[in-house]
Coordinates of C-alpha atoms in Angstrom, one line a residue:
Chain A
X216 CA -7.5 -39.4 -19.9
X217 CA -8.1 -41.6 -16.9
X218 CA -11.2 -41.8 -15.1
X219 CA -11.3 -43.8 -11.8
X220 CA -15.1 -44.6 -11.0
X221 CA -16.3 -46.1 -7.5
X222 CA -13.1 -47.8 -7.0
X223 CA -13.1 -50.3 -3.8
X224 CA -10.9 -52.6 -2.5
X225 CA -11.2 -54.6 0.4
X226 CA -8.8 -57.0 2.3
X227 CA -10.9 -59.0 4.3
X228 CA -12.4 -56.9 6.7
X229 CA -10.4 -54.0 6.0
X230 CA -11.8 -51.4 3.4
X231 CA -8.4 -50.2 1.9
X232 CA -10.1 -48.0 -0.8
X233 CA -13.6 -46.7 -0.3
X234 CA -15.8 -45.8 -3.2
X235 CA -12.8 -43.8 -4.6
X236 CA -13.4 -41.6 -7.6
X237 CA -11.1 -39.1 -9.6
X238 CA -10.3 -37.9 -12.8
X239 CA -6.9 -37.1 -14.2
X240 CA -6.7 -35.0 -17.2
X241 CA -4.1 -35.3 -20.2
X242 CA -0.9 -33.2 -19.5
X243 CA -1.7 -32.8 -16.0
X244 CA 0.7 -33.2 -12.9
X245 CA -1.9 -34.6 -10.2
X246 CA -1.0 -35.1 -6.9
X247 CA -2.0 -37.8 -4.5
X248 CA -1.4 -37.5 -0.5
X249 CA -3.0 -38.6 2.6
X250 CA -1.8 -39.9 5.9
X251 CA 0.0 -43.6 6.0
X252 CA -2.3 -46.3 5.4
X253 CA -4.6 -44.1 3.7
X254 CA -4.5 -46.2 0.6
X255 CA -2.6 -44.3 -1.7
X256 CA -0.1 -47.0 -2.9
X257 CA -3.5 -49.5 -2.6
X258 CA -4.9 -46.8 -5.5
X259 CA -1.6 -47.2 -7.8
X260 CA -1.6 -51.0 -7.3
X261 CA -5.4 -50.9 -8.3
X262 CA -4.8 -49.0 -11.6
X263 CA -1.9 -50.6 -12.7
X264 CA -4.1 -53.9 -12.4
X265 CA -1.7 -55.7 -9.5
X266 CA -5.0 -56.8 -7.5
X267 CA -8.5 -57.2 -8.2
X268 CA -11.2 -54.3 -7.6
X269 CA -14.6 -53.4 -7.6
X270 CA -15.6 -50.1 -9.8
X271 CA -14.3 -49.2 -13.0
X272 CA -11.0 -47.7 -14.5
X273 CA -11.3 -45.7 -17.9
X274 CA -8.3 -44.9 -20.0
X275 CA -7.5 -43.0 -22.9
X276 CA -11.3 -43.4 -23.8
X277 CA -11.0 -47.5 -23.2
X278 CA -11.9 -49.6 -20.2
X279 CA -8.9 -51.4 -18.6
X280 CA -10.5 -52.9 -15.6
X281 CA -9.3 -56.2 -14.9
X282 CA -6.3 -56.3 -17.1
X283 CA -3.4 -57.4 -15.8
X284 CA -0.3 -55.4 -15.2
X285 CA 1.7 -56.2 -18.2
X286 CA -1.0 -55.4 -20.6
X287 CA -1.9 -52.1 -18.8
X288 CA 1.8 -50.9 -19.3
X289 CA 1.8 -51.8 -22.8
X290 CA -1.5 -49.4 -22.8
X291 CA 0.5 -46.5 -21.7
X292 CA 0.5 -46.4 -17.9
X293 CA 4.1 -46.6 -16.5
X294 CA 4.8 -46.3 -12.7
X295 CA 7.6 -46.5 -10.3
X296 CA 7.5 -47.9 -6.9
X297 CA 8.0 -46.3 -3.3
X298 CA 11.0 -48.6 -2.2
X299 CA 13.2 -48.6 -5.4
X300 CA 12.9 -51.8 -7.5
X301 CA 15.9 -52.5 -10.0
X302 CA 17.3 -55.6 -11.8
X303 CA 20.4 -56.6 -9.9
X304 CA 21.5 -58.9 -12.7
X305 CA 21.2 -56.1 -15.7
X306 CA 23.2 -52.8 -16.0
X307 CA 21.7 -49.6 -16.4
X308 CA 21.6 -49.6 -20.3
X309 CA 19.8 -53.2 -20.1
X310 CA 17.4 -52.2 -17.7
X311 CA 16.0 -49.3 -19.7
X312 CA 15.8 -51.4 -22.7
X313 CA 13.8 -53.9 -20.8
X314 CA 11.2 -51.2 -20.9
X315 CA 11.6 -50.4 -24.5
X316 CA 11.8 -54.3 -25.6
X317 CA 8.8 -55.1 -23.6
X318 CA 6.5 -52.2 -22.6
X319 CA 6.6 -49.7 -25.7
X320 CA 4.7 -50.3 -28.7
X321 CA 6.5 -51.1 -31.9
X322 CA 9.3 -52.9 -29.3
X323 CA 12.6 -52.1 -28.8
X324 CA 13.7 -48.7 -29.7
X325 CA 17.5 -48.4 -29.2
X326 CA 17.5 -44.6 -30.0
X327 CA 14.8 -43.9 -28.0
X328 CA 16.2 -46.1 -25.0
X329 CA 19.5 -43.9 -25.0
X330 CA 17.7 -40.7 -25.4
X331 CA 15.9 -41.5 -22.3
X332 CA 19.1 -42.5 -20.4
X333 CA 20.4 -39.2 -21.4
X334 CA 17.2 -37.5 -20.2
X335 CA 17.1 -39.2 -17.0
X336 CA 21.0 -38.5 -16.7
X337 CA 22.5 -41.9 -16.4
X338 CA 24.6 -41.7 -19.7
X339 CA 28.0 -42.2 -17.6
X340 CA 26.4 -45.2 -15.5
X341 CA 25.3 -46.8 -18.5
X342 CA 27.3 -50.0 -18.1
X343 CA 27.3 -49.6 -14.3
X344 CA 25.3 -52.6 -12.7
X345 CA 22.2 -51.3 -11.1
X346 CA 23.0 -52.8 -7.5
X347 CA 25.9 -50.4 -7.3
X348 CA 23.7 -47.3 -8.3
X349 CA 22.9 -44.9 -4.9
X350 CA 19.3 -44.2 -4.1
X351 CA 19.0 -41.1 -6.4
X352 CA 20.7 -43.4 -9.1
X353 CA 18.2 -46.2 -8.5
X354 CA 15.1 -43.7 -8.7
X355 CA 16.4 -42.5 -12.0
X356 CA 16.7 -45.5 -13.2
X357 CA 13.2 -46.7 -12.5
X358 CA 12.1 -43.5 -14.0
X359 CA 13.9 -43.9 -17.3
X360 CA 12.9 -47.5 -17.7
X361 CA 9.1 -46.5 -17.1
X362 CA 9.7 -43.6 -19.7
X363 CA 11.1 -46.2 -22.3
X364 CA 8.1 -47.7 -22.3
X365 CA 6.7 -44.5 -24.0
X366 CA 3.7 -44.1 -21.7
X367 CA 1.0 -41.5 -21.6
X368 CA 1.1 -41.7 -18.0
X369 CA 3.7 -41.9 -15.2
X370 CA 2.6 -42.6 -11.8
X371 CA 5.3 -41.9 -9.3
X372 CA 5.1 -43.4 -5.9
X373 CA 6.7 -41.2 -3.3
X374 CA 9.6 -40.5 -5.2
X375 CA 11.1 -38.2 -2.7
X376 CA 11.4 -40.6 -0.1
X377 CA 14.7 -41.0 1.8
X378 CA 16.2 -38.0 -0.5
X379 CA 18.2 -34.7 0.8
X380 CA 17.3 -31.3 -0.4
X381 CA 19.6 -31.4 -3.3
X382 CA 18.4 -34.6 -4.4
X383 CA 14.6 -33.6 -4.0
X384 CA 15.4 -30.4 -6.5
X385 CA 17.1 -32.5 -8.8
X386 CA 14.2 -34.7 -9.1
X387 CA 11.5 -32.0 -9.0
X388 CA 13.3 -30.5 -12.1
X389 CA 13.2 -34.2 -14.0
X390 CA 9.6 -34.6 -13.3
X391 CA 8.8 -31.3 -14.4
X392 CA 10.8 -32.0 -17.5
X393 CA 9.3 -35.3 -18.4
X394 CA 5.5 -33.2 -18.0
X395 CA 6.6 -30.5 -20.2
X396 CA 9.3 -31.8 -22.3
X397 CA 7.9 -35.5 -23.0
X398 CA 4.4 -34.3 -22.8
X399 CA 3.8 -37.4 -20.2
X400 CA 0.9 -36.6 -17.6
X401 CA 2.2 -37.4 -14.1
X402 CA 0.4 -38.8 -11.0
X403 CA 2.4 -38.3 -8.0
X404 CA 2.0 -39.5 -4.3
X405 CA 4.3 -37.7 -2.3
X406 CA 4.2 -36.5 1.5
X407 CA 6.5 -33.5 0.8
X408 CA 3.7 -30.7 0.6
X409 CA 6.1 -28.2 -0.7
X410 CA 7.2 -30.5 -3.6
X411 CA 2.9 -31.5 -4.3
X412 CA 2.2 -27.3 -4.3
X413 CA 5.1 -26.7 -6.5
X414 CA 4.6 -29.6 -9.1
X415 CA 1.0 -30.1 -9.1
X416 CA -2.3 -28.8 -10.4
X417 CA -4.7 -30.8 -8.8
X418 CA -4.3 -32.6 -5.4
X419 CA -6.2 -35.3 -4.0
X420 CA -6.1 -35.9 -0.5
X421 CA -7.5 -39.3 0.7
X422 CA -7.6 -41.1 4.6
X423 CA -8.9 -44.6 5.3
X424 CA -9.6 -45.0 1.4
X425 CA -12.1 -42.4 0.8
X426 CA -11.5 -38.9 -0.7
X427 CA -11.4 -35.9 2.1
X428 CA -10.9 -33.1 -0.8
X429 CA -9.8 -32.7 -4.5
X430 CA -8.7 -29.1 -5.7
X431 CA -6.0 -27.1 -6.5
X432 CA -3.2 -27.3 -4.2
X433 CA -3.6 -23.8 -2.4
X434 CA -7.3 -24.5 -2.2
X435 CA -6.7 -28.2 -0.6
X436 CA -3.8 -27.0 2.0
X437 CA -6.4 -24.5 3.2
X438 CA -9.0 -27.0 3.8
X439 CA -9.9 -27.3 7.5
X440 CA -10.7 -31.3 6.8
X441 CA -7.3 -31.6 5.5
X442 CA -5.9 -29.7 8.3
X443 CA -7.4 -31.5 10.8
X444 CA -6.8 -35.2 9.3
X445 CA -3.7 -34.9 7.7
X446 CA -1.6 -31.6 7.8
X447 CA -2.1 -30.9 11.4
X448 CA -2.5 -27.5 13.0
X449 CA 1.4 -26.7 12.8
X450 CA 1.3 -26.8 9.2
X451 CA -1.7 -24.1 9.0
X452 CA 0.5 -22.1 11.4
X453 CA 3.7 -22.3 9.6
X454 CA 1.9 -20.9 6.5
Chain B
X298 CA 28.6 -63.5 -18.5
X299 CA 29.7 -62.1 -21.6
X300 CA 28.6 -64.0 -24.6
X301 CA 32.2 -64.1 -25.6
X302 CA 33.5 -65.9 -22.4
X303 CA 30.2 -68.2 -22.8
X304 CA 31.3 -69.1 -26.1
X305 CA 34.8 -69.5 -25.3
X306 CA 34.2 -72.0 -22.5
X307 CA 31.7 -73.8 -24.4
X308 CA 33.9 -73.9 -27.7
X309 CA 36.7 -75.3 -25.3
X310 CA 34.5 -77.9 -23.6
X311 CA 33.0 -79.4 -27.5
X312 CA 36.5 -79.4 -28.6
X313 CA 37.9 -81.3 -25.8
X314 CA 35.1 -83.7 -26.0
X315 CA 35.3 -84.0 -29.6
X316 CA 38.4 -85.4 -29.7
X317 CA 38.1 -87.6 -27.0
X318 CA 36.8 -90.8 -28.7
X319 CA 40.2 -90.6 -30.9
X320 CA 42.4 -91.7 -27.4
X321 CA 39.6 -93.4 -25.5
X322 CA 37.1 -95.2 -28.3
X323 CA 38.4 -98.6 -27.1
X324 CA 37.9 -97.9 -23.7
X325 CA 34.2 -98.8 -22.7
X326 CA 34.4 -97.5 -19.1
X327 CA 35.7 -94.0 -19.9
X328 CA 33.3 -93.8 -23.2
X329 CA 30.7 -94.6 -20.9
X330 CA 31.4 -91.5 -18.6
X331 CA 31.9 -89.2 -21.7
X332 CA 28.5 -89.8 -22.7
X333 CA 27.1 -89.7 -19.6
X334 CA 28.8 -86.0 -19.0
X335 CA 27.3 -85.1 -22.4
X336 CA 23.8 -86.0 -21.1
X337 CA 23.8 -84.5 -17.9
X338 CA 25.5 -81.5 -18.8
X339 CA 22.4 -80.8 -20.8
X340 CA 19.9 -81.7 -18.3
X341 CA 21.8 -79.8 -15.6
X342 CA 22.1 -76.6 -18.0
X343 CA 18.3 -76.6 -18.1
X344 CA 17.9 -76.8 -14.3
X345 CA 20.3 -73.8 -14.5
X346 CA 18.3 -72.0 -16.9
X347 CA 14.8 -72.5 -14.8
X348 CA 16.7 -71.9 -11.6
X349 CA 19.5 -69.9 -11.8
X350 CA 18.3 -67.6 -14.5
X351 CA 14.4 -67.7 -14.1
X352 CA 14.4 -67.9 -10.7
X353 CA 12.1 -70.7 -10.4
X354 CA 12.9 -73.0 -7.7
X355 CA 11.8 -76.2 -9.6
X356 CA 12.9 -79.6 -8.0
X357 CA 11.2 -81.6 -10.8
X358 CA 14.3 -82.0 -13.0
X359 CA 14.8 -85.2 -12.4
X360 CA 11.0 -86.3 -12.9
X361 CA 11.1 -84.4 -16.2
X362 CA 14.3 -86.5 -17.2
X363 CA 12.4 -90.1 -16.0
X364 CA 9.2 -89.0 -17.6
X365 CA 11.0 -88.7 -20.9
X366 CA 12.9 -91.8 -20.6
X367 CA 9.9 -93.7 -19.6
X368 CA 7.8 -92.0 -22.3
X369 CA 10.2 -93.0 -25.2
X370 CA 10.3 -96.4 -23.6
X371 CA 6.8 -97.3 -23.5
X372 CA 6.3 -95.9 -27.0
X373 CA 9.2 -97.9 -28.5
X374 CA 8.4 -101.0 -26.2
X375 CA 4.3 -101.2 -26.5
X376 CA 3.7 -99.0 -29.6
X377 CA 6.4 -100.4 -31.5
X378 CA 7.1 -96.5 -32.9
X379 CA 10.9 -96.4 -34.2
X380 CA 13.2 -94.8 -31.3
X381 CA 14.1 -91.8 -33.6
X382 CA 10.6 -90.7 -33.1
X383 CA 9.5 -91.7 -30.1
X384 CA 12.7 -89.8 -28.4
X385 CA 11.1 -86.7 -30.3
X386 CA 7.7 -87.4 -28.9
X387 CA 8.8 -88.0 -25.5
X388 CA 10.3 -84.6 -25.9
X389 CA 6.7 -83.0 -26.8
X390 CA 5.1 -85.2 -23.8
X391 CA 7.8 -83.8 -21.0
X392 CA 7.4 -80.1 -22.4
X393 CA 3.6 -80.2 -22.1
X394 CA 3.8 -82.1 -18.9
X395 CA 6.2 -79.2 -17.8
X396 CA 3.7 -76.5 -18.8
X397 CA 0.8 -78.6 -16.9
X398 CA 3.1 -78.6 -13.8
X399 CA 4.4 -74.8 -14.4
X400 CA 0.6 -73.6 -14.4
X401 CA -0.3 -73.9 -10.8
X402 CA 3.9 -72.5 -10.0
X403 CA 3.1 -69.5 -11.3
X404 CA 0.6 -68.4 -8.6
X405 CA 3.3 -69.8 -5.8
X406 CA 6.2 -68.0 -4.4
X407 CA 9.9 -69.9 -4.3
X408 CA 9.5 -72.3 -1.6
X409 CA 6.1 -73.7 -2.5
X410 CA 7.3 -74.1 -6.3
X411 CA 10.0 -76.4 -4.8
X412 CA 7.6 -78.2 -2.7
X413 CA 4.8 -78.6 -5.8
X414 CA 7.7 -79.7 -8.1
X415 CA 9.1 -82.0 -5.7
X416 CA 5.7 -83.5 -4.7
X417 CA 5.6 -84.6 -8.9
X418 CA 9.1 -86.3 -8.5
X419 CA 7.8 -88.1 -5.3
X420 CA 4.8 -89.1 -7.0
X421 CA 6.5 -90.7 -10.0
X422 CA 7.9 -93.7 -8.1
X423 CA 4.4 -95.3 -6.9
X424 CA 2.5 -94.0 -10.1
X425 CA 5.3 -96.1 -12.4
X426 CA 5.3 -98.9 -9.9
X427 CA 1.7 -99.3 -9.3
X428 CA -1.4 -100.4 -11.3
X429 CA -1.6 -97.3 -13.1
X430 CA 2.0 -97.2 -14.5
X431 CA 1.6 -100.9 -15.3
X432 CA -1.3 -100.1 -17.4
X433 CA 0.6 -97.9 -19.3
X434 CA 3.6 -100.2 -19.8
X435 CA 6.0 -99.0 -17.0
X436 CA 6.7 -102.4 -16.2
X437 CA 5.9 -102.0 -12.8
X438 CA 8.6 -102.5 -9.9
X439 CA 10.5 -104.6 -12.4
X440 CA 10.7 -101.5 -15.0
X441 CA 11.4 -101.9 -18.8
X442 CA 13.9 -104.4 -19.7
X443 CA 14.0 -104.4 -23.3
X444 CA 14.4 -100.9 -25.2
X445 CA 15.2 -100.9 -28.4
X446 CA 18.4 -99.2 -29.5
X447 CA 18.2 -96.1 -31.9
X448 CA 18.5 -97.1 -35.4
X449 CA 19.0 -94.0 -38.0
X450 CA 20.1 -94.6 -41.7
X451 CA 20.9 -98.1 -41.0
X452 CA 23.2 -97.5 -38.2
X453 CA 22.6 -98.8 -34.7
X454 CA 23.3 -96.4 -31.8
X455 CA 23.0 -98.2 -28.6
X456 CA 25.5 -99.2 -25.5
X457 CA 27.2 -101.8 -27.6
X458 CA 28.4 -99.3 -30.5
X459 CA 29.8 -96.4 -28.0
X460 CA 31.8 -94.4 -30.4
X461 CA 28.6 -93.8 -32.6
X462 CA 26.1 -93.4 -29.7
X463 CA 28.8 -91.0 -28.3
X464 CA 28.5 -88.8 -31.6
X465 CA 25.0 -88.8 -31.8
X466 CA 24.6 -87.5 -28.2
X467 CA 27.7 -85.2 -29.1
X468 CA 25.5 -83.7 -31.8
X469 CA 22.4 -83.3 -29.8
X470 CA 24.1 -82.1 -27.1
X471 CA 25.5 -79.2 -29.1
X472 CA 22.1 -78.2 -30.9
X473 CA 20.7 -78.2 -27.4
X474 CA 23.4 -76.0 -26.2
X475 CA 23.0 -73.5 -29.1
X476 CA 19.5 -73.2 -28.4
X477 CA 20.2 -72.4 -24.7
X478 CA 22.6 -70.1 -25.5
X479 CA 20.5 -68.4 -27.8
X480 CA 17.6 -68.1 -25.6
X481 CA 19.4 -66.8 -22.4
X482 CA 21.4 -64.1 -24.5
X483 CA 18.0 -63.2 -26.4
X484 CA 15.4 -60.9 -24.8
X485 CA 14.0 -64.2 -23.4
X486 CA 16.8 -64.5 -20.9
X487 CA 16.4 -60.6 -20.2
X488 CA 12.9 -61.2 -19.3
X489 CA 13.8 -64.6 -17.2
X490 CA 16.5 -62.3 -15.4
X491 CA 14.3 -59.7 -14.6
X492 CA 11.3 -61.5 -13.3
X493 CA 14.1 -63.2 -11.5
X494 CA 15.2 -60.2 -9.9
X495 CA 11.9 -58.1 -9.3
X496 CA 8.4 -59.5 -10.8
X497 CA 6.5 -56.4 -9.8
X498 CA 9.0 -54.3 -11.4
X499 CA 9.4 -56.3 -14.7
X500 CA 5.6 -56.5 -15.0
X501 CA 5.3 -52.7 -14.8
X502 CA 7.7 -52.6 -17.7
X503 CA 5.5 -55.0 -19.9
X504 CA 6.8 -58.2 -19.2
X505 CA 4.1 -61.2 -18.9
X506 CA 5.5 -63.2 -16.2
X507 CA 2.7 -66.0 -17.1
X508 CA 4.0 -66.1 -20.9
X509 CA 7.6 -66.5 -19.9
X510 CA 7.6 -68.7 -16.9
X511 CA 5.4 -70.9 -18.7
X512 CA 8.0 -70.5 -21.6
X513 CA 11.0 -71.6 -19.5
X514 CA 9.1 -74.6 -18.1
X515 CA 8.3 -75.8 -21.5
X516 CA 11.6 -75.4 -23.3
X517 CA 13.8 -77.2 -20.2
X518 CA 11.5 -79.9 -19.6
X519 CA 11.5 -80.4 -23.3
X520 CA 15.1 -80.5 -23.7
X521 CA 15.4 -82.3 -20.7
X522 CA 12.6 -85.1 -21.6
X523 CA 14.8 -85.5 -25.0
X524 CA 17.9 -86.3 -23.0
X525 CA 15.8 -88.9 -20.7
X526 CA 14.6 -90.3 -24.0
X527 CA 18.0 -90.8 -25.1
X528 CA 19.2 -92.0 -22.0
X529 CA 16.8 -94.9 -21.9
X530 CA 17.6 -96.0 -25.6
X531 CA 21.4 -96.1 -24.6
X532 CA 21.0 -98.1 -21.4
X533 CA 18.3 -100.3 -23.1
X534 CA 16.4 -100.6 -19.6
X535 CA 14.8 -98.5 -17.2
X536 CA 13.8 -98.9 -13.3
X537 CA 12.4 -96.3 -10.8
X538 CA 15.7 -96.4 -9.4
X539 CA 16.6 -93.4 -11.2
X540 CA 14.2 -91.2 -9.1
X541 CA 16.2 -92.2 -5.9
X542 CA 17.7 -89.1 -4.0
X543 CA 21.2 -90.0 -5.3
X544 CA 20.7 -88.9 -8.9
X545 CA 18.8 -86.1 -7.6
X546 CA 21.7 -85.0 -5.4
X547 CA 24.5 -85.5 -8.1
X548 CA 22.4 -83.3 -10.3
X549 CA 22.4 -80.6 -7.4
X550 CA 26.1 -81.1 -7.2
X551 CA 26.8 -80.3 -10.5
X552 CA 24.8 -77.0 -10.0
X553 CA 26.9 -76.3 -6.9
X554 CA 30.0 -76.9 -8.3
X555 CA 29.5 -75.0 -11.8
X556 CA 27.7 -72.3 -10.0
X557 CA 23.8 -71.5 -9.9
X558 CA 22.7 -69.1 -12.6
X559 CA 26.5 -69.1 -13.9
X560 CA 26.1 -70.6 -17.2
X561 CA 28.0 -72.7 -18.7
X562 CA 29.8 -73.1 -15.2
X563 CA 27.2 -76.2 -14.7
X564 CA 28.5 -77.4 -17.9
X565 CA 32.0 -77.5 -16.2
X566 CA 30.3 -79.1 -13.0
X567 CA 28.7 -81.9 -15.0
X568 CA 32.6 -83.3 -16.3
X569 CA 33.7 -82.8 -12.5
X570 CA 30.5 -84.5 -11.1
X571 CA 30.1 -87.4 -13.3
X572 CA 34.0 -87.9 -13.5
X573 CA 34.2 -87.7 -9.7
X574 CA 31.2 -90.3 -9.0
X575 CA 32.5 -92.6 -11.5
X576 CA 36.1 -92.4 -9.8
X577 CA 34.8 -92.5 -6.1
X578 CA 32.3 -95.2 -6.8
X579 CA 34.8 -98.1 -5.6
X580 CA 34.4 -96.5 -2.4
X581 CA 31.0 -97.2 -1.8
X582 CA 29.4 -95.3 1.2
X583 CA 32.3 -93.1 1.2
X584 CA 31.2 -92.0 -2.1
X585 CA 28.5 -89.6 -1.2
X586 CA 30.5 -88.5 2.0
X587 CA 33.3 -87.0 -0.3
X588 CA 30.7 -85.4 -2.7
X589 CA 28.9 -84.1 0.0
X590 CA 32.3 -82.3 1.6
X591 CA 33.2 -80.9 -2.0
X592 CA 29.8 -79.5 -1.7
X593 CA 30.0 -77.7 1.6
X594 CA 33.8 -76.4 1.1
X595 CA 32.3 -75.0 -2.3
X596 CA 29.6 -73.4 -0.6
X597 CA 31.7 -71.8 1.9
X598 CA 34.7 -70.7 -0.2
X599 CA 33.3 -70.6 -3.5
X600 CA 29.9 -69.6 -3.1
X601 CA 29.5 -68.7 -7.2
X602 CA 30.9 -72.0 -8.3
X603 CA 34.1 -72.6 -9.8
X604 CA 33.3 -70.9 -13.0
X605 CA 33.8 -67.3 -11.3
X606 CA 37.5 -67.6 -10.9
X607 CA 37.9 -68.8 -14.4
X608 CA 36.0 -65.8 -15.7
X609 CA 38.0 -63.5 -13.5
X610 CA 41.1 -65.1 -14.7
X611 CA 39.8 -64.6 -18.6
X612 CA 39.0 -60.7 -17.5
X613 CA 42.1 -60.3 -15.8
X614 CA 44.1 -61.5 -18.6
X615 CA 42.4 -59.4 -21.1
X616 CA 42.7 -56.1 -19.1
X617 CA 46.3 -57.1 -18.6
X618 CA 46.3 -57.1 -22.9
X619 CA 44.5 -53.7 -23.1
X620 CA 47.0 -52.2 -20.6
X621 CA 50.0 -53.6 -22.6
X622 CA 48.3 -52.3 -25.6
X623 CA 47.8 -49.1 -24.4
X624 CA 51.1 -48.4 -23.2
X625 CA 52.4 -50.0 -26.6
X626 CA 50.5 -47.0 -28.2
X627 CA 52.0 -44.7 -25.7
X628 CA 55.4 -45.2 -26.0
X629 CA 55.2 -45.2 -29.8
X630 CA 53.5 -41.7 -29.7
X631 CA 56.8 -40.4 -27.7

């Protein structure tokens, strides 16, 4: 469904992403992990058209290399951000409708927007101003607005960051439901290995913009290169 | 602000303005103030849409106003185009100019947009006074002194006939206000707000910053140019004094008094600012001092402008009404 071929991004002398290639299959939950500064979010920014790059990205059989972010959104690739992005001038309902109005093929679909609002559990906050939502609410809102675009792929950037145990459990259920009930393919960047091992079918580990390992989570977490560069010996001992 | 409150305030404003000539039609001084209130209300509204709603720090509003005024004046004086058409053409020219200014601004962040747009403002004076300006008919430092009045259906609209000109401006103001309200409350307005709040998030949801930012530049500069042109045919003469900091400051004070991004607060701001500016005119150099003091007080104590307490009052009255209604219903039930 999503093919990333020889992706390279340089910021001056710094090589943020170095000749990275991977493929995400339809219906998968695909994980990406790596140390801070490994280039994970940069990969998201490249796929969603925020920066120019070398290499090629194919989505659903079409070349989407060089397309601007709004056109990539309309093609069916939605994303969330590590630090929750919201529209403080709009309420919850209006924010979700923005996704439907501008991102979904066929324009505003009020019924679908309301269904999504219920799906992410924000129906009681529909008229709440987004700035007044708590962190979990803001994350759900970002996911809801992204889902309102009727995406084929949803890219989540560290959705668990700053969440407590019950919020993590809540978000894990939501992510699983998005994948299984709505049939949306998911790519997730995360530092919590427990989340990745439970949710994902394939896990890609990158360091300094290059791939270290890409396989099933149980294989990846036992790979000596991954333990050395990212997980650490204590993780292996705890296991 | 809800559409209901917006319509309520605008209807109140236009109803009061509409009957003013019945009482003050013979007083030129007041009629002039009323016409200027109408003109500035729209020009300031356009600035509020681009800055308050779309979040683009454009400081080129006065420049667009002057471009509209000079365009229509040059077209009607040099090319003998009837003012009705030259005003429309001036709107289009200013709209195109707005797009040209908007294009480089798309790649710039807030303060840099302010610098670029203000640079346009600053370059207009030497351009209009210099040989290039004189070549296109700006009249150089002397300006244009013989701008013809608007003639429509055999009637002349100028500063000689203030009541007809008032109602012409009034009609045009209502049309443009309707357009602005429709834009603010349509999905265009939602796109403007979303881009202002978070351009990255908005783009990830399918909003094209390029399209909507250019749209807002084109629309607001078109309407501003239209009213600049109307002003030119009202006063009958133009000079580069229109580009003075005084005009720019007055327009900014309207925004601050009304509340930035609190449309139609800026309309109320225009009423207060134009009236105050005229009433304080005899004080000479003390006028800007007093106006400045008002701005300081407002920024310190009413950051959202004077419209916020008005909306608060309307909302609280509605809440009180709802509570009274529910109490009546519950007492009937008993």
